[in-house]
mmCIF file of C-alpha atoms in Angstrom:
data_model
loop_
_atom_site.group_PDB
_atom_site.id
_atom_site.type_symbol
_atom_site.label_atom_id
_atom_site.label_comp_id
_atom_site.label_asym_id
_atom_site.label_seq_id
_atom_site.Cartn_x
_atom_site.Cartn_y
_atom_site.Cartn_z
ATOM 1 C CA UNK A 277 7.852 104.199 168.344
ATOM 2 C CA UNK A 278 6.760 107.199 165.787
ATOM 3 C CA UNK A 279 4.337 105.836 163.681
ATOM 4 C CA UNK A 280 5.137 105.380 160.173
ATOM 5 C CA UNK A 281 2.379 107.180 158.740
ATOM 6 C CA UNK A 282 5.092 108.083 155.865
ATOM 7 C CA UNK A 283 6.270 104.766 155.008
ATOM 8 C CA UNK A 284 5.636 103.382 151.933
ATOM 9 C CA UNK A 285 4.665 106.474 150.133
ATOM 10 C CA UNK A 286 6.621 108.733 147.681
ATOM 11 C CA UNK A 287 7.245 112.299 147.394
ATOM 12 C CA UNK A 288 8.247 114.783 144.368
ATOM 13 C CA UNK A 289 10.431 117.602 145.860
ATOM 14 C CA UNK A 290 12.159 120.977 143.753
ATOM 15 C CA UNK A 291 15.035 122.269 144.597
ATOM 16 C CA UNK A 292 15.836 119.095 146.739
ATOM 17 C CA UNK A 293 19.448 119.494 145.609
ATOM 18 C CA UNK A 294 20.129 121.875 148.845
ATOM 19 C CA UNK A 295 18.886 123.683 151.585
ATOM 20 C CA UNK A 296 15.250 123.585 153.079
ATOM 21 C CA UNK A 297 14.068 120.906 150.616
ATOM 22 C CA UNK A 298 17.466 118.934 150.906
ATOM 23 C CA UNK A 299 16.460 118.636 154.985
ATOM 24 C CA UNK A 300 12.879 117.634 153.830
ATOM 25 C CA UNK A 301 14.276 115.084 151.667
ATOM 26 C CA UNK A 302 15.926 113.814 154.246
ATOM 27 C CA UNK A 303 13.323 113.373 156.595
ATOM 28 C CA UNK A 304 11.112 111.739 154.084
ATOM 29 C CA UNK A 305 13.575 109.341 153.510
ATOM 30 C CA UNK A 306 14.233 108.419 157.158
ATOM 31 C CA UNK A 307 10.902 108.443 157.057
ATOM 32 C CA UNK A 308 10.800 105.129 154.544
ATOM 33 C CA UNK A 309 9.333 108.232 152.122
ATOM 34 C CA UNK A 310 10.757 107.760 148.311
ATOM 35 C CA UNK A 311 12.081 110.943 146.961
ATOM 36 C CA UNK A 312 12.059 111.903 143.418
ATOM 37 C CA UNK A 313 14.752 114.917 143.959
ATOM 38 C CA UNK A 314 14.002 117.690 141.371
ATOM 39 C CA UNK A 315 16.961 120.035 140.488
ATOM 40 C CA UNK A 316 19.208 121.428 138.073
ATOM 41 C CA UNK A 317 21.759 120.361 140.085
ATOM 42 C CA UNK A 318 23.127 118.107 143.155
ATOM 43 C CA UNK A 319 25.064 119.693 145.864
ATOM 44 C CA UNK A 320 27.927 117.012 147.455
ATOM 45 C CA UNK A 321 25.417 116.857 150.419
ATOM 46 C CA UNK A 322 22.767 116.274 148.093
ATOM 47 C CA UNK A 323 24.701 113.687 145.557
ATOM 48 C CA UNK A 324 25.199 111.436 149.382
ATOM 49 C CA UNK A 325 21.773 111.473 150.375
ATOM 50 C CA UNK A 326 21.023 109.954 146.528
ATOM 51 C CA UNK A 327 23.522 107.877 146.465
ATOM 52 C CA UNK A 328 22.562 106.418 150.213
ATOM 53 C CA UNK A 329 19.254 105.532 148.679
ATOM 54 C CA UNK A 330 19.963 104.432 145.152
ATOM 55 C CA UNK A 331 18.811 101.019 145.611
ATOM 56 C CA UNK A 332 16.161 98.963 147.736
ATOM 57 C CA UNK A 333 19.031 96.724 149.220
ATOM 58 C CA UNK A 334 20.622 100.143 150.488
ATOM 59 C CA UNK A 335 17.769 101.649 152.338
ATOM 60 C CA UNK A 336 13.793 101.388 152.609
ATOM 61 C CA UNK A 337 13.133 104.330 150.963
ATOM 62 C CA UNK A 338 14.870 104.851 147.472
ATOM 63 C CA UNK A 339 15.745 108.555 145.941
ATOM 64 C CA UNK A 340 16.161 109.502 141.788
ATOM 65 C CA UNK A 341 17.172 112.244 140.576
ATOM 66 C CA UNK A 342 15.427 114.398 138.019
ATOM 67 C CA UNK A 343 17.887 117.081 136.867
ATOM 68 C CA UNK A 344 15.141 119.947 136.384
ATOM 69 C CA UNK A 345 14.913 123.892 135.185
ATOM 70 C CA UNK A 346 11.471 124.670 136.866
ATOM 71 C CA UNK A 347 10.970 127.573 134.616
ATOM 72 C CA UNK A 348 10.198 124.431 131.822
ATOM 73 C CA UNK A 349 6.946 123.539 132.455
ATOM 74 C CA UNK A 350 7.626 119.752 129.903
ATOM 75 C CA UNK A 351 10.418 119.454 132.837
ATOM 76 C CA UNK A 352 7.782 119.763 135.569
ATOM 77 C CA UNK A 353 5.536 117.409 133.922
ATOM 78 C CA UNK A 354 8.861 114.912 133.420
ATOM 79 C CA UNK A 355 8.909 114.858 137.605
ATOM 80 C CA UNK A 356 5.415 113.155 137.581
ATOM 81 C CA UNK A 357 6.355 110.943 134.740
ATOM 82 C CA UNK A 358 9.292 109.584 136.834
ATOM 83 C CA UNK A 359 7.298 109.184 140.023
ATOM 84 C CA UNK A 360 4.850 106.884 138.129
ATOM 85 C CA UNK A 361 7.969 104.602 136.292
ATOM 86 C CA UNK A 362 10.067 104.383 139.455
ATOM 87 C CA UNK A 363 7.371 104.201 142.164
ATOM 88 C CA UNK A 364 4.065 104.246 140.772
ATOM 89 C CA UNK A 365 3.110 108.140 141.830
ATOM 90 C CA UNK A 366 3.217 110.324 143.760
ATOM 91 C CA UNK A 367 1.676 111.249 147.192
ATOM 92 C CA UNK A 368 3.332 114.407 148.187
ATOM 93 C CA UNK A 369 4.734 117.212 146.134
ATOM 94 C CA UNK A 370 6.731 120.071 147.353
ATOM 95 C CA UNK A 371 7.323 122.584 144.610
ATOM 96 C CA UNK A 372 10.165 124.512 146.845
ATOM 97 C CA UNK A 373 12.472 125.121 144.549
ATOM 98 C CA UNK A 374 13.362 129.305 145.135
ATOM 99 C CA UNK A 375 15.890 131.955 144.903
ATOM 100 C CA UNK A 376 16.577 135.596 146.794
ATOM 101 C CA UNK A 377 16.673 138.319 144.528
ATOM 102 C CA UNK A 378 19.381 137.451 142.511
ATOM 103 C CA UNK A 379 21.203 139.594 140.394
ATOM 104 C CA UNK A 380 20.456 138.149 137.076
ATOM 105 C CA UNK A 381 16.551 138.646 138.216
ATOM 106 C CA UNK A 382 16.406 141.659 140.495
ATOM 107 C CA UNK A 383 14.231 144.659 140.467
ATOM 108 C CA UNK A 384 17.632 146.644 141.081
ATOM 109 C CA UNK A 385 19.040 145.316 138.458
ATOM 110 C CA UNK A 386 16.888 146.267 135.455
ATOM 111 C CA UNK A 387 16.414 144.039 132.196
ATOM 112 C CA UNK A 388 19.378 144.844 129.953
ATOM 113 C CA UNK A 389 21.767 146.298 133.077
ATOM 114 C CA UNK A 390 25.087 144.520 133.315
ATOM 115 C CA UNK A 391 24.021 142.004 135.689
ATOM 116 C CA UNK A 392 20.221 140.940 134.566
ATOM 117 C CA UNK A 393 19.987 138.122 132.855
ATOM 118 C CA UNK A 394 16.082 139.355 131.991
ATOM 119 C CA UNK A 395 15.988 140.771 128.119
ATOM 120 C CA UNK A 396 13.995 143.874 127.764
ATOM 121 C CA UNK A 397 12.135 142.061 125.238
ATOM 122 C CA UNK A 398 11.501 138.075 126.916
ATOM 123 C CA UNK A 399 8.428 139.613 128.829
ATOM 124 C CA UNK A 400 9.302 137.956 132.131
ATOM 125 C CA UNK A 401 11.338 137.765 135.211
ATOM 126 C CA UNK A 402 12.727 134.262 135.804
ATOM 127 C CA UNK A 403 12.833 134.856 139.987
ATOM 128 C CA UNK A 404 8.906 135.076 139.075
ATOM 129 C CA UNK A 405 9.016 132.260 136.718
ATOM 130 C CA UNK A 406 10.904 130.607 139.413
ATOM 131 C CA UNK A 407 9.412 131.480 143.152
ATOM 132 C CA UNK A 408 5.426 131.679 141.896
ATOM 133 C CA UNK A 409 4.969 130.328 138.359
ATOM 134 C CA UNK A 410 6.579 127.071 138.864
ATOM 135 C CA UNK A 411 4.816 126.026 142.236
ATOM 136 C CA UNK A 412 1.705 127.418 140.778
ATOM 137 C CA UNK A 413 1.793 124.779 137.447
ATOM 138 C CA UNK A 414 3.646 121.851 139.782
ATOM 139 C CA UNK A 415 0.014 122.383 141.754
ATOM 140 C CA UNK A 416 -1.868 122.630 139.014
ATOM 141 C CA UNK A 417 0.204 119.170 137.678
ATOM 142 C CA UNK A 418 0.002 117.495 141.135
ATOM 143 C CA UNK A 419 -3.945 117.724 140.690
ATOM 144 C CA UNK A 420 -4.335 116.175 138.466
ATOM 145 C CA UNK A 421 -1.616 113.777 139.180
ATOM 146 C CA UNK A 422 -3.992 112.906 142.448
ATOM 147 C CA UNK A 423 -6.828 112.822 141.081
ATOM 148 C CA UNK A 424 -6.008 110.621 137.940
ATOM 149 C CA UNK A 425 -4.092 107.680 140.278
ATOM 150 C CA UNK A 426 -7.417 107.509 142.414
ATOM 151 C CA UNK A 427 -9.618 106.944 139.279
ATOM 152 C CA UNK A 428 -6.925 104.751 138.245
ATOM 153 C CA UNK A 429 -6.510 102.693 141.998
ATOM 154 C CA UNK A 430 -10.248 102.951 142.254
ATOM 155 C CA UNK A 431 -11.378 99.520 141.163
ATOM 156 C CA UNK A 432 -8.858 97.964 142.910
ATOM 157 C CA UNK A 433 -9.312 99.472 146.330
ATOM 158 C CA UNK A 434 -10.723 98.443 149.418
ATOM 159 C CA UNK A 435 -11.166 101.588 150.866
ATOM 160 C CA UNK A 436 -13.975 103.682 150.573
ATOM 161 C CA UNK A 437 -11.928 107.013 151.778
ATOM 162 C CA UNK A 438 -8.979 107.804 149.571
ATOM 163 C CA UNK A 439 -5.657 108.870 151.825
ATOM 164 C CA UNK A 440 -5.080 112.762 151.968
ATOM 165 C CA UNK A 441 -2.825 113.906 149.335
ATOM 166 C CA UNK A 442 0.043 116.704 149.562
ATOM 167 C CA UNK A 443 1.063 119.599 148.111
ATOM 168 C CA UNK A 444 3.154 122.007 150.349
ATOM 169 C CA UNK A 445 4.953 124.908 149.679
ATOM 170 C CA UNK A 446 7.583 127.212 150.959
ATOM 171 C CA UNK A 447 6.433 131.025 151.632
ATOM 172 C CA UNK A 448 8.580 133.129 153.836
ATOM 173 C CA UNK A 449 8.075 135.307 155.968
ATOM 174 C CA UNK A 450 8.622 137.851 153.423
ATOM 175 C CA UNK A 451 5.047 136.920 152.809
ATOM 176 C CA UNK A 452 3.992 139.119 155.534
ATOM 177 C CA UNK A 453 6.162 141.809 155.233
ATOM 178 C CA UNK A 454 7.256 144.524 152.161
ATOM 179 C CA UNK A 455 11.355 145.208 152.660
ATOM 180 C CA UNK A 456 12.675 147.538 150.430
ATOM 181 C CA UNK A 457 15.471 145.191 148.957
ATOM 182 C CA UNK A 458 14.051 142.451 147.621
ATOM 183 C CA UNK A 459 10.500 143.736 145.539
ATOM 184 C CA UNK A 460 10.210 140.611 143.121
ATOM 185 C CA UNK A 461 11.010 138.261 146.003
ATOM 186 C CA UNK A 462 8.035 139.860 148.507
ATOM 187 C CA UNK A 463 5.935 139.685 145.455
ATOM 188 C CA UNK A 464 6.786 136.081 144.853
ATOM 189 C CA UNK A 465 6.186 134.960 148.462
ATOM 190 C CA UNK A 466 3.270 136.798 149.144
ATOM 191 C CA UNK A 467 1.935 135.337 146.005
ATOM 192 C CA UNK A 468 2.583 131.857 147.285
ATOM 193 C CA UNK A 469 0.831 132.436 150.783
ATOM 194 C CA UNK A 470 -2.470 134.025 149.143
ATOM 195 C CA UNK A 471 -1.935 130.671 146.487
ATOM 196 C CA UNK A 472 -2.312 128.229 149.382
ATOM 197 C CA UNK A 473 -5.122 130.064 150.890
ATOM 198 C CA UNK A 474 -7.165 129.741 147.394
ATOM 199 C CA UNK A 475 -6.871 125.917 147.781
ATOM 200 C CA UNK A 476 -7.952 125.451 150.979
ATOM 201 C CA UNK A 477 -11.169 123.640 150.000
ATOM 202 C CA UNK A 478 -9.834 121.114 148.148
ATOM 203 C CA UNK A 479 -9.021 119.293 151.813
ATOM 204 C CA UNK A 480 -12.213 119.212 152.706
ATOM 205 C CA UNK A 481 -13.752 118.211 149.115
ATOM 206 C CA UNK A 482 -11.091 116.289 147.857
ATOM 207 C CA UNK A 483 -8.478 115.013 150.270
ATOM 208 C CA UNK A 484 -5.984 117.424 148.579
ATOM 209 C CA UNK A 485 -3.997 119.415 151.081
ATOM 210 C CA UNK A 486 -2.453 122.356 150.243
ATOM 211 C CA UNK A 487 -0.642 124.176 152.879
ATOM 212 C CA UNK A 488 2.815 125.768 153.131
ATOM 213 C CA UNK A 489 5.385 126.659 155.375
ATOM 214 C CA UNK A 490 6.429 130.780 156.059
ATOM 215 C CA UNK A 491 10.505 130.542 157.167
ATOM 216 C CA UNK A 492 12.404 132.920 158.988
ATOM 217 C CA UNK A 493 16.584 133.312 158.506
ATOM 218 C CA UNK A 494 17.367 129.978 157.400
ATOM 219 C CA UNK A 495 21.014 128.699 157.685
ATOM 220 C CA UNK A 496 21.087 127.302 153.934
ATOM 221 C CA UNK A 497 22.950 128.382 150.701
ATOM 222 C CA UNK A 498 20.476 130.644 149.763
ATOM 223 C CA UNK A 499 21.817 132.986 152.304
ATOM 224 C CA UNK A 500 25.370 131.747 152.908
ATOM 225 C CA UNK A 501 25.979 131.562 149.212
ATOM 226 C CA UNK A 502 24.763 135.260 148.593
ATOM 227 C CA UNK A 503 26.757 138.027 149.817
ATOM 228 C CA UNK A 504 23.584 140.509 148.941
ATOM 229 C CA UNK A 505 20.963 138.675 151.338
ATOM 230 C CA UNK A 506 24.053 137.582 153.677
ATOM 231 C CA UNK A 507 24.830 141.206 154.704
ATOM 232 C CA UNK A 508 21.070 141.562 156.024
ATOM 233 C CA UNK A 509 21.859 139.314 158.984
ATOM 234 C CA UNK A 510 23.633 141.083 161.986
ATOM 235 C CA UNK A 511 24.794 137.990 163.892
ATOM 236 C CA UNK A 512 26.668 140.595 166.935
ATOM 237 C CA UNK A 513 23.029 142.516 167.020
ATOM 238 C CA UNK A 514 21.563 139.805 168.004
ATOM 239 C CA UNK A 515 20.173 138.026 164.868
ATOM 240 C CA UNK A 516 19.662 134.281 164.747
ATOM 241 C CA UNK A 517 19.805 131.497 162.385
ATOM 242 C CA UNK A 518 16.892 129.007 162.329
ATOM 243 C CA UNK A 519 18.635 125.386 160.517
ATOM 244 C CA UNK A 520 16.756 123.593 157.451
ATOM 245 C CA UNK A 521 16.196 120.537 159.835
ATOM 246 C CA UNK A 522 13.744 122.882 162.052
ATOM 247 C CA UNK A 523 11.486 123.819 158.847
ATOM 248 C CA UNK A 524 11.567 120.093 157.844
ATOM 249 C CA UNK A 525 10.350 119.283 160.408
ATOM 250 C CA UNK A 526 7.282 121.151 160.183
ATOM 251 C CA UNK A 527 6.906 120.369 156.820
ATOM 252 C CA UNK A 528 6.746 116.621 157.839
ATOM 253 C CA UNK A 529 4.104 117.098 160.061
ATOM 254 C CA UNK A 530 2.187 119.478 157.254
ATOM 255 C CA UNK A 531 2.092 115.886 155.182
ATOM 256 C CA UNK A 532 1.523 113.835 157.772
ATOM 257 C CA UNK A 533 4.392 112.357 159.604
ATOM 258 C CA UNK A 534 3.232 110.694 162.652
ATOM 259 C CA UNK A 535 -0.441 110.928 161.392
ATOM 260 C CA UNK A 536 -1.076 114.270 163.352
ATOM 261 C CA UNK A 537 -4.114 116.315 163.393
ATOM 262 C CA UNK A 538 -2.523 119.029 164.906
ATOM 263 C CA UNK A 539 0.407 121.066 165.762
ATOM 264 C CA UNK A 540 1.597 123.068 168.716
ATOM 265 C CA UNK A 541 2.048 127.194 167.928
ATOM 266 C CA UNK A 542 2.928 129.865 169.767
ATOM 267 C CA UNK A 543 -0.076 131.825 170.086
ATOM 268 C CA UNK A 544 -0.928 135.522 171.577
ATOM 269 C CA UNK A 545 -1.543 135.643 174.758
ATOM 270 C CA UNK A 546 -4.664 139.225 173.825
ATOM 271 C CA UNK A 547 -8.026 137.753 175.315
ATOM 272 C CA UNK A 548 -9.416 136.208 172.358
ATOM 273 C CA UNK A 549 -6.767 134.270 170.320
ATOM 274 C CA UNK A 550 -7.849 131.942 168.444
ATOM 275 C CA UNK A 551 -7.552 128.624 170.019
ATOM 276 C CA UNK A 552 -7.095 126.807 172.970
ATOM 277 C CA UNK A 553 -4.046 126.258 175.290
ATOM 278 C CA UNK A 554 -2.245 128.091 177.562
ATOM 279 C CA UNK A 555 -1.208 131.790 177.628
ATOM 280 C CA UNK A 556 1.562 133.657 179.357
ATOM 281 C CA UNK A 557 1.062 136.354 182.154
ATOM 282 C CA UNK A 558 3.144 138.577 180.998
ATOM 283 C CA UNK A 559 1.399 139.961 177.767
ATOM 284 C CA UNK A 560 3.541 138.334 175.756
ATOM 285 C CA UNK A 561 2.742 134.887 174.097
ATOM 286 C CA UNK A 562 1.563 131.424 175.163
ATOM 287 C CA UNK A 563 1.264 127.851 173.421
ATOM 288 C CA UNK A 564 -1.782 126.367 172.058
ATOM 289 C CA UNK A 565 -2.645 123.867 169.131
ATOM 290 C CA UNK A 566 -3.916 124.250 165.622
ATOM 291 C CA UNK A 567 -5.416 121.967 163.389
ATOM 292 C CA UNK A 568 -3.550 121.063 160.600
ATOM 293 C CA UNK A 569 -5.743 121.452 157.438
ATOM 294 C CA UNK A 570 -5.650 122.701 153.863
ATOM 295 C CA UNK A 571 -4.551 126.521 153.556
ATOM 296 C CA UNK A 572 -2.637 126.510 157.083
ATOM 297 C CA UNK A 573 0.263 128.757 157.035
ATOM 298 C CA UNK A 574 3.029 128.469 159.705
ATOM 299 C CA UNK A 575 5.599 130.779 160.385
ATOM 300 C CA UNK A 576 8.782 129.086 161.907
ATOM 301 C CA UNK A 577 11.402 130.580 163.761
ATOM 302 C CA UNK A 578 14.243 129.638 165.934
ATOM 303 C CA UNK A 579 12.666 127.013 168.596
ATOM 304 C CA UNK A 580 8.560 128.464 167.579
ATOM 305 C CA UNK A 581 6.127 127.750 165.468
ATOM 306 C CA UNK A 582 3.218 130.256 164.358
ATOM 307 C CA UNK A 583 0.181 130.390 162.430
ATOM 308 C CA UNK A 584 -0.174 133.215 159.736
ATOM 309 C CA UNK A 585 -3.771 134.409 160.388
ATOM 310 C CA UNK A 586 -5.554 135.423 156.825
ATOM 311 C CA UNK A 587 -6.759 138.680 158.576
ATOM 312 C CA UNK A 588 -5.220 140.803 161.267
ATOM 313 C CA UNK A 589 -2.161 138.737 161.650
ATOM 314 C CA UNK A 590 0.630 140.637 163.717
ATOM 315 C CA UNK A 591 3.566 139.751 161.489
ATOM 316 C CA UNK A 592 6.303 138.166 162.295
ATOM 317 C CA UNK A 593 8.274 138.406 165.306
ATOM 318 C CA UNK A 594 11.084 136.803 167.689
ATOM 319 C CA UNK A 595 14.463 135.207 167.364
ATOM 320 C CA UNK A 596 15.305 133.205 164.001
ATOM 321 C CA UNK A 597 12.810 136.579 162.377
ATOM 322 C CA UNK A 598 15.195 139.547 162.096
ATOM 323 C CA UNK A 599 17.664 140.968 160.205
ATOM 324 C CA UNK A 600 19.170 143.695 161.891
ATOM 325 C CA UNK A 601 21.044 145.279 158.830
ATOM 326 C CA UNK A 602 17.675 145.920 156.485
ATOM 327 C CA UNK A 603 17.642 149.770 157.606
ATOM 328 C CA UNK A 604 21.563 150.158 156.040
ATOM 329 C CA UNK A 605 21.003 148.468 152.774
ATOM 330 C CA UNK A 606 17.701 150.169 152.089
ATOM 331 C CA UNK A 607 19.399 153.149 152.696
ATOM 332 C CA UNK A 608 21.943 152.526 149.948
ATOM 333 C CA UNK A 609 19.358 151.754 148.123
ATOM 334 C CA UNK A 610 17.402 154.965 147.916
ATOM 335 C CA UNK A 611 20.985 156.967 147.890
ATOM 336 C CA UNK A 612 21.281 155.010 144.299
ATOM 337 C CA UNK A 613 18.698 156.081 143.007
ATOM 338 C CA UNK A 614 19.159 159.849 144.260
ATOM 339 C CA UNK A 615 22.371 159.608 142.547
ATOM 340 C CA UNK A 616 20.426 159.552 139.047
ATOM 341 C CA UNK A 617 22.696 156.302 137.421
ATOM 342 C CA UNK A 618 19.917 154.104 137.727
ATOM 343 C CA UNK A 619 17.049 153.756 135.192
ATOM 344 C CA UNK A 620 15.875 151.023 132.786
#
């Protein structure tokens, strides 16, 4: 039997109304995890898995609903509020809450154009406000949401060690690479990853664990539910989806389902990867295991698991990682702006 290691506890999750952090909800859940589900809104997949778990006599693991705008930081603090009235804190927090580029916040679409929703004169991108500022002040919240229930729990514990706390975030792998399409969405993500990294000591110092997951083409509404980021994906070339259930999954382990110290990764097979396992023959890659600790990064693709090295790191790669159709829509791109109709 998997051990519980999840049981018991309770988790704050944005954007849990669909997609990556709908499947992590999930999980947590089966996982006797409570859920506080973050969002501005519930999908009808999402309103099920809430209604499922309204009540202790229904299931183990109870989920609420906080209808959220993560761009209002009083909204973010609300989420911690409501873990402490319904369950008495929290232990993990996933600020995951995201979207692609969007029209009404896109670099192609200018503050003021037709189809921004940015003013010229707010001073701010909500994708930014959204993707990095938001999981950067739920952090910052989650803390010192830690930190104060341990003071708090203190004089009534009998432990001398504190359990690790959570915090894990969603990069992408646009966090390694710089596509022409999406500029405020590569910034976002690549913000997030070098975030992480930043609190990596806190694990060590403080039981805080901050670490984050790097996704490749995920089958959720973020891409079926936008014909811009949809068209990227050449399905008959050879592209591949990677489901929400396959990122939860490593999220779960990232916060310690089944009390793991460690996870398997693909790793190169060059003489001198970091590591231990086995490597392929071929040149190509082997299998090895990493330690799961604050500032780990892992890249996740269809059926593999990577770690995103800090320094020389040789991007990503493999099925569930390419878009075939990026060359085409770049290309439109710079033919609009040859065409001298765009400008701010």
């Amino acid at each position: 039997m998997m051990p519980m290691s999840l049981a018991g506890k309770t988790a704050i999750v944005t954007g849990a109304g669909s997609g990556i952090n709908l499947a992590f909800a999930r999980l947590l859940l089966r996982r006797q995890c409570n859920v506080v589900v973050a969002d501005l809104a519930l999908r009808p997949e999402a309103e099920e898995v809430v209604a499922a778990h309204a009540s202790p006599s229904r299931s183990p693991a109870r989920a609420v609903f906080q209808k959220t705008d993560v761009r209002e930081w009083p909204q973010l603090e609300r989420m911690f509020h409501t873990a402490t009235k319904q369950f008495g804190g929290a232990d993990i927090v996933c600020p995951g809450a995201g979207v692609y580029e969007p029209p009404f916040s896109s670099f192609w679409h200018p503050p003021g154009s037709s189809a921004s929703h940015d003013r010229p004169d707010s001073d701010r991108y909500a994708l930014l406000d959204i993707n990095l500022t938001h999981p950067i002040r739920t952090t910052q919240l989650a803390i010192a949401h830690f930190l104060s229930k341990r003071r708090h729990s203190s004089s009534s514990s009998t432990s001398s060690t504190p359990s690790t706390n959570h915090v894990v975030h969603i990069s992408s792998i646009a966090g390694q690479v710089t596509p022409l399409l999406a500029p405020l969405y590569n910034a976002s993500k690549h913000g997030i990853s070098g975030f992480v990294r930043t609190l990596a000591p806190l694990d060590r110092h403080h039981g805080i664990r901050v670490t984050a997951v790097a996704p490749g083409v995920i089958d959720t509404p973020l891409w079926r539910d936008n014909p811009e980021k949809l068209r990227l994906v050449d399905e008959a070339g050879g592209d591949k989806w990677v489901t929400a259930e396959e990122v939860a999954e490593v999220m779960g382990v990232l916060v310690g389902d089944g009390g793991r110290d460690e996870i398997e990764v693909v790793k190169d097979s060059a003489p001198g990867a970091e590591g231990t396992g086995s490597s392929s023959s071929d040149g190509q890659e082997g299998k090895g295991m990493v330690r799961i600790e604050g500032g780990l990064i892992l890249e996740i693709g269809k059926g593999r698991v990577r770690k995103v090295e800090q320094f020389n790191d040789a991007g990503p790669k493999g099925v569930g990682n390419t878009v075939g159709n990026m060359p085409l829509v770049e290309g439109e791109i710079l033919d609009m702006l040859g065409s001298g109709t765009w400008g701010v």
